[in-house]
Short mmCIF file of C-alpha atoms in Angstrom, two decimals:
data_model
loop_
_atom_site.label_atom_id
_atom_site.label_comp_id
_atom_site.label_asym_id
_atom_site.label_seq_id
_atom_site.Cartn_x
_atom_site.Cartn_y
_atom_site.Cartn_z
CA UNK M 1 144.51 4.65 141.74
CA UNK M 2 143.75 8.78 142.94
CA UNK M 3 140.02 7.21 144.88
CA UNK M 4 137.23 9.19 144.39
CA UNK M 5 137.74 12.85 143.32
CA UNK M 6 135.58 15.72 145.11
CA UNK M 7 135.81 19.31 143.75
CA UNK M 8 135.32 22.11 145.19
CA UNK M 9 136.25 20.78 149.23
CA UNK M 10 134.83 23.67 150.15
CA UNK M 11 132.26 25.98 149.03
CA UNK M 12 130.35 29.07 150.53
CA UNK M 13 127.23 30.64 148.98
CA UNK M 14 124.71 32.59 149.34
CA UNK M 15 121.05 31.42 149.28
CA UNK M 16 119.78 31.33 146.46
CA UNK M 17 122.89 30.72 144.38
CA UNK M 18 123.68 27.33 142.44
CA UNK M 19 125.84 25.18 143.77
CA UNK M 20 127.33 22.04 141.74
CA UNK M 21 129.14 19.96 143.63
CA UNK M 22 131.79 17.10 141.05
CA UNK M 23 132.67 13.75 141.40
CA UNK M 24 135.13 11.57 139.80
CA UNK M 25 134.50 8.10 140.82
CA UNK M 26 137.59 5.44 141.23
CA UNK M 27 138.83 3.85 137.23
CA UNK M 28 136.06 0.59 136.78
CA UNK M 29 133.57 1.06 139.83
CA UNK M 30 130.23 0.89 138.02
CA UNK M 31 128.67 2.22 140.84
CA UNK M 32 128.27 5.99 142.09
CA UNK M 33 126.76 7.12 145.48
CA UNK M 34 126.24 10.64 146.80
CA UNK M 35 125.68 11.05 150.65
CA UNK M 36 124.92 13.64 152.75
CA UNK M 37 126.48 14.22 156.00
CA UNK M 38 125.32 16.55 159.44
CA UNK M 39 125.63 16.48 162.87
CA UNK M 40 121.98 16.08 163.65
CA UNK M 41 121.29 13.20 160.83
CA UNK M 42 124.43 11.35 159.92
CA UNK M 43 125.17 10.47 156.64
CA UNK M 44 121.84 10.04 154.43
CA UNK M 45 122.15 8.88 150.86
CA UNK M 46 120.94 10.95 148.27
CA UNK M 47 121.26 8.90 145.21
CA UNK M 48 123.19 6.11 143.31
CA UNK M 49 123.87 5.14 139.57
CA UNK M 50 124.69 2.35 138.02
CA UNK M 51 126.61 2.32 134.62
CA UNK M 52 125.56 6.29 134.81
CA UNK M 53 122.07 5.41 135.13
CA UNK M 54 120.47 6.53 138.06
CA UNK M 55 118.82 3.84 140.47
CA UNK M 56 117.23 4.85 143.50
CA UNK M 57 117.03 8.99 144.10
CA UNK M 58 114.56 8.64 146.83
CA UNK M 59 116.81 10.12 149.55
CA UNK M 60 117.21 13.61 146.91
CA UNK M 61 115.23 16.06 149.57
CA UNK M 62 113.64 17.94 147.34
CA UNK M 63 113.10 19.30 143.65
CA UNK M 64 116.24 22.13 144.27
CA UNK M 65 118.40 19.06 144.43
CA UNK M 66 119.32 17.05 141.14
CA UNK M 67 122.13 14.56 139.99
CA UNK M 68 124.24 13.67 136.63
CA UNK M 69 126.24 11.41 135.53
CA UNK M 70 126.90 11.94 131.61
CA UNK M 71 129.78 9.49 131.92
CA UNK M 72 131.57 6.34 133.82
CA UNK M 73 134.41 8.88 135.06
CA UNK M 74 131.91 12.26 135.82
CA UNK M 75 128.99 13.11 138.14
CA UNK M 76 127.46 15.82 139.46
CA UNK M 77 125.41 17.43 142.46
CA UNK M 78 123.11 20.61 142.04
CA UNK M 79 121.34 22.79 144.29
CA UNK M 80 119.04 25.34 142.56
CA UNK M 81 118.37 27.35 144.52
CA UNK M 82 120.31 26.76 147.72
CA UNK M 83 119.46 27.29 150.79
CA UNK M 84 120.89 27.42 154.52
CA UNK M 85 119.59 24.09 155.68
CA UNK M 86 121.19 22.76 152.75
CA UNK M 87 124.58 23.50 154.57
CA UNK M 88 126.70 20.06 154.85
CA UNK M 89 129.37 17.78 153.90
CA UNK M 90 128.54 16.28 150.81
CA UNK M 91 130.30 12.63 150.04
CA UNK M 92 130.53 10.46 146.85
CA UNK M 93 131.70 7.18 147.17
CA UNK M 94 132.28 4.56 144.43
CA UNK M 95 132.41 1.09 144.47
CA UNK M 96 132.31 -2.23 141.81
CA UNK M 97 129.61 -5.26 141.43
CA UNK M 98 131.02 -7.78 143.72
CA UNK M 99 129.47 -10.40 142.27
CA UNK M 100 126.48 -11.09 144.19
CA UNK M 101 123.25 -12.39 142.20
CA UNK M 102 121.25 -9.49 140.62
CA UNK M 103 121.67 -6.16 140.49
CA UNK M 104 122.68 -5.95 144.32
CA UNK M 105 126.72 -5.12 144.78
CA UNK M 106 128.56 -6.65 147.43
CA UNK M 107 131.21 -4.54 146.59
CA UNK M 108 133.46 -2.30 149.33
CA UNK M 109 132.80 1.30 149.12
CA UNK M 110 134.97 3.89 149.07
CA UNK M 111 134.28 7.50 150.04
CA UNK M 112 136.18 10.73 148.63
CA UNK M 113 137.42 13.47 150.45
CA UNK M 114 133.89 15.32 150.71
CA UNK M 115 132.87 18.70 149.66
CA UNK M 116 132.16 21.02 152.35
CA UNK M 117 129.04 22.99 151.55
CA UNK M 118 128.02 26.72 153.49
CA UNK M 119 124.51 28.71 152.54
CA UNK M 120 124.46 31.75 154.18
CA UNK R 1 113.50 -1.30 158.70
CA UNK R 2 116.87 -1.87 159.60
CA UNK R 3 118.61 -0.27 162.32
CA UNK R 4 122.27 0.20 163.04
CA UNK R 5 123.41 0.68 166.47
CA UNK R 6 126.59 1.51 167.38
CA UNK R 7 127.95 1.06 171.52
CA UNK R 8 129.73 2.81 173.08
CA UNK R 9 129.26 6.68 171.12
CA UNK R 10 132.71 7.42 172.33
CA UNK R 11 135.60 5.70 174.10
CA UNK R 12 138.82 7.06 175.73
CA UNK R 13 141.82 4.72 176.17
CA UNK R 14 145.33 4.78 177.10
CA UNK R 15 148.11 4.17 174.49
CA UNK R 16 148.25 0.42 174.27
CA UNK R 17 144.89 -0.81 175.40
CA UNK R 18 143.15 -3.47 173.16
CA UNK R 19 140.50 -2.42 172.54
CA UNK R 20 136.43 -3.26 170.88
CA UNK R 21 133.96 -1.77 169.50
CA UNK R 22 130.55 -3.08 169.33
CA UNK R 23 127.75 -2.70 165.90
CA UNK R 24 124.36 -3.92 166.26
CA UNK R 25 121.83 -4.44 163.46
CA UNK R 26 118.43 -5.50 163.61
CA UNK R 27 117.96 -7.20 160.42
CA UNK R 28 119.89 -9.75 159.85
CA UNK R 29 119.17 -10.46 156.12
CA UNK R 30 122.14 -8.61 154.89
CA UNK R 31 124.72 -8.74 151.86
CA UNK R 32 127.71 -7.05 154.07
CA UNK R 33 129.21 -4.82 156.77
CA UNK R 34 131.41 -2.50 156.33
CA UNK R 35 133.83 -1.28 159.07
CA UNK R 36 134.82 3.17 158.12
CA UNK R 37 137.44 5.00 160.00
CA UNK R 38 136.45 8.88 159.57
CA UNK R 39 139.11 11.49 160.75
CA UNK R 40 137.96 15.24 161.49
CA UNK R 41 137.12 17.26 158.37
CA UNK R 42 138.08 13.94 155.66
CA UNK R 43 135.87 11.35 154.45
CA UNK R 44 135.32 7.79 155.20
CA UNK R 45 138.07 5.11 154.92
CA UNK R 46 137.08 1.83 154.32
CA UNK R 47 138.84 -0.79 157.39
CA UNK R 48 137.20 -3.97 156.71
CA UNK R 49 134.25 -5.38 154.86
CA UNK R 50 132.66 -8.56 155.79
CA UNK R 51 130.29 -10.66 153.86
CA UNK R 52 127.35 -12.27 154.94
CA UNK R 53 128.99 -15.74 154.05
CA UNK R 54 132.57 -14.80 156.27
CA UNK R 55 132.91 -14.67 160.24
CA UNK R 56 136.06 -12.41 160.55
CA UNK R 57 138.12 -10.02 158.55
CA UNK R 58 141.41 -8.82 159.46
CA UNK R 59 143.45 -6.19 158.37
CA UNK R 60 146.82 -5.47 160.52
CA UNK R 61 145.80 -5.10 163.95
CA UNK R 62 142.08 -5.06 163.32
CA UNK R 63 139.85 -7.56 163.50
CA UNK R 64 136.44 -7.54 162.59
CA UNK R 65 133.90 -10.22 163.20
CA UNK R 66 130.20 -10.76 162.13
CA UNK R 67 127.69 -13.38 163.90
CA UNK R 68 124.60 -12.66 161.44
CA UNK R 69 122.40 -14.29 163.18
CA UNK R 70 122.38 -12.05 166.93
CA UNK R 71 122.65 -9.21 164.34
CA UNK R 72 126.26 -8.18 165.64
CA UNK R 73 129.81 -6.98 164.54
CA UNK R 74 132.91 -6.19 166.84
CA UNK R 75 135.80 -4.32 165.38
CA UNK R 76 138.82 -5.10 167.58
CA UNK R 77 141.87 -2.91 167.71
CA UNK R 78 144.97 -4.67 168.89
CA UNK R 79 147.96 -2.20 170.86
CA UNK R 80 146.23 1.21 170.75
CA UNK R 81 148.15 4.36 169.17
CA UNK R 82 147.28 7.99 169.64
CA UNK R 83 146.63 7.64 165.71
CA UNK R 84 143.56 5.37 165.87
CA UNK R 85 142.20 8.01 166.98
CA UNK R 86 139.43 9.19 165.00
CA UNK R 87 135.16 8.21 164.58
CA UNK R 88 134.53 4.99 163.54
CA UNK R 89 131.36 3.47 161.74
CA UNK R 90 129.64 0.38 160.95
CA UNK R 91 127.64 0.20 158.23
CA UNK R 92 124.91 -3.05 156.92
CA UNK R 93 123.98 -3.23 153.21
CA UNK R 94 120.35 -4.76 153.81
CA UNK R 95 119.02 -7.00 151.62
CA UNK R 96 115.93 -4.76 152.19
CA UNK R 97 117.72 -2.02 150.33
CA UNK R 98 119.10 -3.35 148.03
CA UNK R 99 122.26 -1.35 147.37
CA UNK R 100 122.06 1.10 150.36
CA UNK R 101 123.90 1.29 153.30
CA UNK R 102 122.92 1.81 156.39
CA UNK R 103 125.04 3.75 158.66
CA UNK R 104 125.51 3.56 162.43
CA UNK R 105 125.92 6.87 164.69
CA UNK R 106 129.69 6.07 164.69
CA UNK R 107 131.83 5.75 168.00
CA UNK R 108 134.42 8.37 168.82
CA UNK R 109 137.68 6.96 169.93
CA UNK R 110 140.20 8.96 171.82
CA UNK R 111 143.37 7.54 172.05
CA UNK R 112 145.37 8.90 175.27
CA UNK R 113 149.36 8.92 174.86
#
């Protein structure tokens, strides 16, 4: 399998501008995570789906930030309008069930290459 | 609220030490841990994940063990090689979370040839 697919890896605005940030998550993981990575916080998750639907988006910082996933092999990250503190790597990661009771996955995770994100 | 602590935040060895790294958690109602190797400017590669029902994971010359109940993980690297070098993380999925992870600091290994 490719593992998860980031597009663009690197991407410098203006602030202001829209950014959308793509994800293509690994063939048959039925889970989708975006995280958020800086020096001063480490990586922070944003939000997850599962089977496109998404879960938890308590980690999404504010209302300029919003997530998509209109299908099992697309998602997507927007910021509208951006903004320089917004600058960071931004990871998806992908993984499957696991099998654990509920709706909890035990799953490994796996991480794409990250998109690198620049407000000026 | 789970917390993942990760000793020491960076190590420098010569070329052929064994070497361990130390996680620390303090909840230990957990689903798994998850060992990431993260190189400069890439994303996270996945090393070892451990469920809460398994002691040890190995993978090559890693090792990775998990005593749930101190709330601890060591990642062992056997035979050292400048090409180890990179960040490494720990990471818990809480029970408390549900499906989120929670991420240590990361150590920073340096490996000398």
């Amino acid at each position: 399998d490719a593992g998860v697919i980031q597009s663009p890896r690197h991407e410098v605005t203006e602030m202001g501008q829209e950014v959308t940030l793509r994800c293509k998550p690994i063939s048959g993981h039925d889970y989708l995570f975006w995280y958020r990575q800086t020096m001063m916080r480490g990586l922070e998750l944003l939000i997850y789906f599962n089977n496109n639907v998404p879960i938890d988006d308590s980690g999404m910082p504010e209302d300029r930030f919003s997530a998509k996933m209109p299908n099992a092999s697309f998602s997507t990250l927007k910021i509208q309008p951006s903004e320089p503190r917004d600058s960071a790597v931004y990871f998806c990661a992908s993984s499957t069930y696991g099998g654990a009771s509920g709706r909890e996955n035990t799953g490994e995770l796996f991480f794409g290459e990250g998109s690198r994100l620049t407000v000026l | 609220k789970q917390e993942v602590t990760q000793i020491p935040a960076a190590l420098s060895v010569p070329e052929g030490e064994n070497l361990v790294l130390n996680c620390s958690f303090t909840d230990s109602a957990i689903y798994n841990l998850q060992w990431f190797r993260q190189d400069p400017g890439k994303g996270l590669t996945s090393l070892l994940l451990i469920q809460s029902s398994q002691r040890e994971q190995t993978s090559g010359r890693l090792n990775a063990s998990l005593d749930k109940s101190s709330g601890r993980s060591t990642l062992y690297i056997a035979a050292s090689q400048p090409g180890d070098s990179a960040t490494y993380l720990c990471a818990v999925k809480a029970i408390e979370y549900g499906n989120k992870l929670v991420f240590g600091a990361g150590t920073i290994l340096r490996v000398k040839s």
